[in-house]
PDB file of C-alpha atoms in Angstrom:
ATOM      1  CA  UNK A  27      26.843 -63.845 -38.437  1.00 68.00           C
ATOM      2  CA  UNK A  28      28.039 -60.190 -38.220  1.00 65.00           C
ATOM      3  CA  UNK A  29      31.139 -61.468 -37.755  1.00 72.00           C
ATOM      4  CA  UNK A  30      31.420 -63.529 -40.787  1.00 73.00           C
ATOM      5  CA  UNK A  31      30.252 -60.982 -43.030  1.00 68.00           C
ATOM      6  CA  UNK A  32      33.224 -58.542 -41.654  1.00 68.00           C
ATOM      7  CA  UNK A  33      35.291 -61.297 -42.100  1.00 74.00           C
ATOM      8  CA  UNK A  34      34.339 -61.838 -45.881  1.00 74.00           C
ATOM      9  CA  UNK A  35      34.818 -57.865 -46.320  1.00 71.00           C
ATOM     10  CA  UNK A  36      30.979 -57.306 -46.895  1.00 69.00           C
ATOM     11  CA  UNK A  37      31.035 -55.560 -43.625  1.00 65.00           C
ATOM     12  CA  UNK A  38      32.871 -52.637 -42.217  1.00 68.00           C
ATOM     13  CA  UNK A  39      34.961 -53.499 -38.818  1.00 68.00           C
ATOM     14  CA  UNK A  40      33.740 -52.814 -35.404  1.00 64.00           C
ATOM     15  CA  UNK A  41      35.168 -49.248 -34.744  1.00 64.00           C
ATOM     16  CA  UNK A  42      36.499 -48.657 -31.498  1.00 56.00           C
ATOM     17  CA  UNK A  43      34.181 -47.584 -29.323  1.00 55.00           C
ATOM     18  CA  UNK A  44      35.200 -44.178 -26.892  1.00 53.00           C
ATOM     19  CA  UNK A  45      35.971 -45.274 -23.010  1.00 50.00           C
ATOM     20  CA  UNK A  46      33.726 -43.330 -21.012  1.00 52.00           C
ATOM     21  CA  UNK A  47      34.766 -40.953 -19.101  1.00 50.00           C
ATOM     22  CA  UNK A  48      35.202 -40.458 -15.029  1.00 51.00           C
ATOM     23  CA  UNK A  49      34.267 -36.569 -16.288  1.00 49.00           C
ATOM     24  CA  UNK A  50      30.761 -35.722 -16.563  1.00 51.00           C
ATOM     25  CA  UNK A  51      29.631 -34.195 -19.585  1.00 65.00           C
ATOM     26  CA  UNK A  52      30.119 -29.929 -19.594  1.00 63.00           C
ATOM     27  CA  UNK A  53      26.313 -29.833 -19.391  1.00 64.00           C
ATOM     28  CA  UNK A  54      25.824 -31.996 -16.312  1.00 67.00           C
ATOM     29  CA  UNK A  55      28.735 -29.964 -15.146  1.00 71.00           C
ATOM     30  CA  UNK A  56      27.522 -26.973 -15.210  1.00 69.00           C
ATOM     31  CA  UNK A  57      23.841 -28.459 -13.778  1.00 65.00           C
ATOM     32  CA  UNK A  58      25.773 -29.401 -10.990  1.00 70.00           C
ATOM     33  CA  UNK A  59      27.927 -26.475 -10.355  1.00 77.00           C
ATOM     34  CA  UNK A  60      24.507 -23.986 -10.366  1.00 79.00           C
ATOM     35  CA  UNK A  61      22.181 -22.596  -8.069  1.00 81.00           C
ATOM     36  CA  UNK A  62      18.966 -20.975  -8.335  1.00 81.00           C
ATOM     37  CA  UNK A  63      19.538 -17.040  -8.766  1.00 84.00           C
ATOM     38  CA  UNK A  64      21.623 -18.502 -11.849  1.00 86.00           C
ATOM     39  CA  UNK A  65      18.713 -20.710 -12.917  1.00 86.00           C
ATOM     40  CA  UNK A  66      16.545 -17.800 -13.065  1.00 89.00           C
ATOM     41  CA  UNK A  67      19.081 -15.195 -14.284  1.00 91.00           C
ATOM     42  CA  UNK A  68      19.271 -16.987 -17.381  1.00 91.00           C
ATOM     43  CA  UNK A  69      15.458 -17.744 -17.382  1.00 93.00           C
ATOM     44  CA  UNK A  70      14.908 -14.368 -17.507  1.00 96.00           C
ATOM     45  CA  UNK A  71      16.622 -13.911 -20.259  1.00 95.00           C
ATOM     46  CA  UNK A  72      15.354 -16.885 -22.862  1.00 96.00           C
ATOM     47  CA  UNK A  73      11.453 -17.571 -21.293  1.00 97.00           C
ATOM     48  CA  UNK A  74      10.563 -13.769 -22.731  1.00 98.00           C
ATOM     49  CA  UNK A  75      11.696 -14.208 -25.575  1.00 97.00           C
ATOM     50  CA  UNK A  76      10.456 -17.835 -26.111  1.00 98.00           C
ATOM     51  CA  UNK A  77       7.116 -16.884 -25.215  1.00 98.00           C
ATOM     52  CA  UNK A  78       7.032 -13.734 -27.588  1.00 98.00           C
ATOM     53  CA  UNK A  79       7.894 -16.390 -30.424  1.00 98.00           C
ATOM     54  CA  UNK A  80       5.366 -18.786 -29.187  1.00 98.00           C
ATOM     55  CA  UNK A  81       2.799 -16.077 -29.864  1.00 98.00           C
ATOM     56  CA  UNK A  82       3.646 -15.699 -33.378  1.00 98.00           C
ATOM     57  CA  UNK A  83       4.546 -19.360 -34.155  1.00 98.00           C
ATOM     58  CA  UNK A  84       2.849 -21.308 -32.048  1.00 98.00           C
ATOM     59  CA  UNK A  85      -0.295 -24.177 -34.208  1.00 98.00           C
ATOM     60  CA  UNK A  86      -3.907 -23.358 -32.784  1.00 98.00           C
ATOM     61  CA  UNK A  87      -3.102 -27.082 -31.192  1.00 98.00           C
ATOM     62  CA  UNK A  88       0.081 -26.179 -29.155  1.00 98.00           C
ATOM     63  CA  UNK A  89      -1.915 -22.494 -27.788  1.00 98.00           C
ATOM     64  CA  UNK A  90      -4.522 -25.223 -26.813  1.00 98.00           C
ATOM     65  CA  UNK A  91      -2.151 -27.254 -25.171  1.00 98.00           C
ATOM     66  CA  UNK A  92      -0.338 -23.907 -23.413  1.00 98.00           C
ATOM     67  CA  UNK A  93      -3.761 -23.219 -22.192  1.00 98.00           C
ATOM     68  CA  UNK A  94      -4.600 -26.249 -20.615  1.00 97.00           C
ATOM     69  CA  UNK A  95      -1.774 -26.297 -18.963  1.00 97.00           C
ATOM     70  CA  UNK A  96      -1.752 -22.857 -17.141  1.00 98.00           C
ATOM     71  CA  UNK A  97      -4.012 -24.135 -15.026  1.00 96.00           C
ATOM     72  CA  UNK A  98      -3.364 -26.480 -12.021  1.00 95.00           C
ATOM     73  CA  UNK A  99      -5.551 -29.482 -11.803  1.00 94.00           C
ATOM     74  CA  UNK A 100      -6.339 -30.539  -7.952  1.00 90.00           C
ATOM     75  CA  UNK A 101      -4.438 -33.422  -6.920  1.00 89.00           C
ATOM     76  CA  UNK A 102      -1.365 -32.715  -9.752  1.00 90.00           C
ATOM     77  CA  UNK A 103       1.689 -32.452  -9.108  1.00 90.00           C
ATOM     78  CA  UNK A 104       1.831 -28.719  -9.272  1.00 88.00           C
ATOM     79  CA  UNK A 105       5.963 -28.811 -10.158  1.00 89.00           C
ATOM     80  CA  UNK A 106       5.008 -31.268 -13.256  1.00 91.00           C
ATOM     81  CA  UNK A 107       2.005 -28.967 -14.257  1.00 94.00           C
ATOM     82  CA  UNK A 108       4.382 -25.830 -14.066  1.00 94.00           C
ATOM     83  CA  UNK A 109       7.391 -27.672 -16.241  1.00 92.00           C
ATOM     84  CA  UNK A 110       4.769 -28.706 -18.828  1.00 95.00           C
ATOM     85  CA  UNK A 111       3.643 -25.316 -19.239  1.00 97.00           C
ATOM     86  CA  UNK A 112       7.185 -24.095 -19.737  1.00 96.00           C
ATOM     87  CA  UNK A 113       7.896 -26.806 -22.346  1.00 96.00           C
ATOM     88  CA  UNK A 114       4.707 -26.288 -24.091  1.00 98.00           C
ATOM     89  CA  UNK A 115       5.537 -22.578 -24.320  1.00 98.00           C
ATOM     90  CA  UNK A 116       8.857 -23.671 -25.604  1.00 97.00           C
ATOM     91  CA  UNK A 117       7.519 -25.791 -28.620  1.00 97.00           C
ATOM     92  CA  UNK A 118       4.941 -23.341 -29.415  1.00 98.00           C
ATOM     93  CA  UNK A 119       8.239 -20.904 -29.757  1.00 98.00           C
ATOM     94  CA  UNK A 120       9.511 -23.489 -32.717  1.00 97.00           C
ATOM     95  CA  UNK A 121      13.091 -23.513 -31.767  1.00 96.00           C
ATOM     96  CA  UNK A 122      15.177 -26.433 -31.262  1.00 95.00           C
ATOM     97  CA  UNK A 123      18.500 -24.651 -30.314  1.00 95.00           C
ATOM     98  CA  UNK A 124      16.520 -22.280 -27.625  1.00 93.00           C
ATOM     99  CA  UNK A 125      15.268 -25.565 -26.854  1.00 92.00           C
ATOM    100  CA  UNK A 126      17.637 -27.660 -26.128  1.00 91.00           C
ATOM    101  CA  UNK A 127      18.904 -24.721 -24.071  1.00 88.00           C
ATOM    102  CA  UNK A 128      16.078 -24.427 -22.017  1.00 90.00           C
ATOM    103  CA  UNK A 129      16.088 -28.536 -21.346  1.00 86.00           C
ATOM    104  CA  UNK A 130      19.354 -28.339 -20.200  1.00 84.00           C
ATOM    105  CA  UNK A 131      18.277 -25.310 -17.765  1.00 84.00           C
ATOM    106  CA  UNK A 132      15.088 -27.052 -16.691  1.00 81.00           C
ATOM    107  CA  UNK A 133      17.361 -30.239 -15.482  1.00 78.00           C
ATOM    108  CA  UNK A 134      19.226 -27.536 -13.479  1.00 70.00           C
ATOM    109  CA  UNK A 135      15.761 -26.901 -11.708  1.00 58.00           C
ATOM    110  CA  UNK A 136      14.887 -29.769 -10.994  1.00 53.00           C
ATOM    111  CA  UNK A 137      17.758 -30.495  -8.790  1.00 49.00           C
ATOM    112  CA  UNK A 138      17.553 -27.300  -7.085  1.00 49.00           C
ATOM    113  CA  UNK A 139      13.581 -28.214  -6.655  1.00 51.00           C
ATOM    114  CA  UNK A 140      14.933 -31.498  -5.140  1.00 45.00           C
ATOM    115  CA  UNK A 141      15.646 -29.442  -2.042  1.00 46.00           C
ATOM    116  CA  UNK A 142      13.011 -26.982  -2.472  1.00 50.00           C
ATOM    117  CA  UNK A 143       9.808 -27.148  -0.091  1.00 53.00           C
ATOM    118  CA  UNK A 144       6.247 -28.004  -1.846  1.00 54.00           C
ATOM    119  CA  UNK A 145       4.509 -25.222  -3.266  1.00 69.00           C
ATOM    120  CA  UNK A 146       1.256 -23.963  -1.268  1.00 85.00           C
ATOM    121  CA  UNK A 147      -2.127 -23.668  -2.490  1.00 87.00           C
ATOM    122  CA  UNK A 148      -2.111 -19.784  -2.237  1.00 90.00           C
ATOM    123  CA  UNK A 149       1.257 -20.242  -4.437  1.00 90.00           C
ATOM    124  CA  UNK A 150       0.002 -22.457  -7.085  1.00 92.00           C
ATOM    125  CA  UNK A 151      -2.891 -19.995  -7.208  1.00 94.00           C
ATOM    126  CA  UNK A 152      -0.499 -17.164  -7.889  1.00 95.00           C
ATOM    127  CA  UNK A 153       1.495 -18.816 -10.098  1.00 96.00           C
ATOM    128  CA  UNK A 154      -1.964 -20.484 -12.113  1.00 97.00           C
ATOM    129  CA  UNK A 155      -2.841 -16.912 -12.401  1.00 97.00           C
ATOM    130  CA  UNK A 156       0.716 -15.797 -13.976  1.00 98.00           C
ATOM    131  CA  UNK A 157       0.511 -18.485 -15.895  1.00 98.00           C
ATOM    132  CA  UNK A 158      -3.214 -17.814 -17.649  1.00 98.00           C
ATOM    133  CA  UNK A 159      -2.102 -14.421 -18.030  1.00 98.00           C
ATOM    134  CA  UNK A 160       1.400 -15.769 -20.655  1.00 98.00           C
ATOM    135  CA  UNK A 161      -1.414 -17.882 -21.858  1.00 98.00           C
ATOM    136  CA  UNK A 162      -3.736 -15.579 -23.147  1.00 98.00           C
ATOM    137  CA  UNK A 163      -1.779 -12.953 -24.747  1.00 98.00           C
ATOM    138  CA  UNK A 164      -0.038 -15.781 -26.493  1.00 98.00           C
ATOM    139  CA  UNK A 165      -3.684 -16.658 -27.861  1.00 98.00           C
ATOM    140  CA  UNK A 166      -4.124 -13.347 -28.640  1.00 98.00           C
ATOM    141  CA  UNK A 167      -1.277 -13.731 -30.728  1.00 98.00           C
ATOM    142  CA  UNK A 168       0.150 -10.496 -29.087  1.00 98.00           C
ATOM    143  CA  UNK A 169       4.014 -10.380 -28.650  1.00 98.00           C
ATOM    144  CA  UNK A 170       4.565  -7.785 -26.435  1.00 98.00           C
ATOM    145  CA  UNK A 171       2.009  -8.740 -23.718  1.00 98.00           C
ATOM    146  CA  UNK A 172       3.548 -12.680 -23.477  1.00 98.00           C
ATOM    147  CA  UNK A 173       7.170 -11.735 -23.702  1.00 98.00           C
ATOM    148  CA  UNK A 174       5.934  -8.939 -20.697  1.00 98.00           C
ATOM    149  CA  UNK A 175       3.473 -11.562 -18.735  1.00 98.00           C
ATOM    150  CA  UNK A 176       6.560 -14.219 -18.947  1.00 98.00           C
ATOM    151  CA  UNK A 177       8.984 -11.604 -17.386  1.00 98.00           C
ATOM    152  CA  UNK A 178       6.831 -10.161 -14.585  1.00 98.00           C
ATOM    153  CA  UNK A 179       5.973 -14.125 -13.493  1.00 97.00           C
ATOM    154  CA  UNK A 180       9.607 -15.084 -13.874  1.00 97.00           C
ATOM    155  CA  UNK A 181      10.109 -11.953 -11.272  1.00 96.00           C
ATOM    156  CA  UNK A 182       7.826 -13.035  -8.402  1.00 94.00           C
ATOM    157  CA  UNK A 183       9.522 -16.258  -8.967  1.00 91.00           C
ATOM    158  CA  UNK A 184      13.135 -14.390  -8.149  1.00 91.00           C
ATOM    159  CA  UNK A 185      11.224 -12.652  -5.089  1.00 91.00           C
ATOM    160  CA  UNK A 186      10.292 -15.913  -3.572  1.00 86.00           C
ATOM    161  CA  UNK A 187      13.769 -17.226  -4.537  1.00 83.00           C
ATOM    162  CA  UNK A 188      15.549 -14.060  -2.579  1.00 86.00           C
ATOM    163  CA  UNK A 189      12.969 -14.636   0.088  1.00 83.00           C
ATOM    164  CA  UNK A 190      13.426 -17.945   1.216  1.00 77.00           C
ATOM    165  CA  UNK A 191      16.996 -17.464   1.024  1.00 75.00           C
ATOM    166  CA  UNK A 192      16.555 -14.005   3.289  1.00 76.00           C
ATOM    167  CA  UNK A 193      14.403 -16.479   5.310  1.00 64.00           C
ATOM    168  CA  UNK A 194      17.077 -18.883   5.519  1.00 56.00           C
ATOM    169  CA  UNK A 195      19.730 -16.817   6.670  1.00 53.00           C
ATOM    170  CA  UNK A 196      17.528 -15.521   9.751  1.00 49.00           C
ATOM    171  CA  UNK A 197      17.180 -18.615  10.710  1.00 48.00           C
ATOM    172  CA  UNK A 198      20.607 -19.713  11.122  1.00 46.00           C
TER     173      UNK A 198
END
């Protein structure tokens, strides 16, 4: 039928589609060609800032959703709880270019978390706590103290970073 109606000029032609390509994309590139320190160099330098705008942007309903998720339900998947709290904090920001950044960084993480051990309890704790902490001064609605909470817990996250791979090296 479609082709009839091309045919009869009603329809434009069938354009020719682009080959794909043996190359990967520059984004899965760059995924690939990454390793954590990098990750979190550059996390450092967006989650702050996302999390200050969150405070001022963010809809009563997205703080409500940040909040929920800074806590770690039992039996969750403590990496999917900690990802949906960083994506929550990102929509609450209201930015589509940071973003789409910060998806493209997250994929990063999750293959470097592919060969990263399971958090512990005591960990998940930790990080639960960091995480209220972002939470509430984003309810509060206070800019400084989220784009400050967001860098300090980004920080112990470099320290354990450095300190398995310290850890790593010893064991060698």
């Amino acid at each position: 039928a479609l082709e009839i109606l091309r045919q009869k000029g009603d329809l434009d032609p069938v354009r020719a589609r682009r080959s794909s390509t043996p190359h990967p994309r520059y984004s899965e590139e760059l995924v690939r060609m990454t390793n954590p320190l990098e990750v979190l160099e550059l996390r450092l330098l967006m989650e702050p800032g996302l999390a200050r705008l969150a405070s001022l942007r963010a809809s009563a309903l997205e703080i409500a959703q940040i909040t929920e998720m800074a806590t770690t339900p039992k039996n969750a998947e403590s990496g999917e709880i900690d990802l949906g709290f960083h994506l929550a904090i990102v929509r609450g920001a209201r930015n589509h270019l940071a973003g789409g950044f910060y998806k493209m960084l997250r994929q990063a993480r999750v293959r470097v978390a592919q060969n990263t051990p399971p958090s512990c309890p005591k960990r998940v704790a930790q990080r639960d706590a960091e995480h209220q902490k972002i939470a509430n001064a984003i309810a509060r609605r206070d800019p400084e103290a989220a784009e400050a909470a967001m860098r300090a817990h980004l920080m112990s996250v470099q320290r354990q970073i450095n300190e398995r791979s310290n850890a790593g090296s010893f064991a060698a």
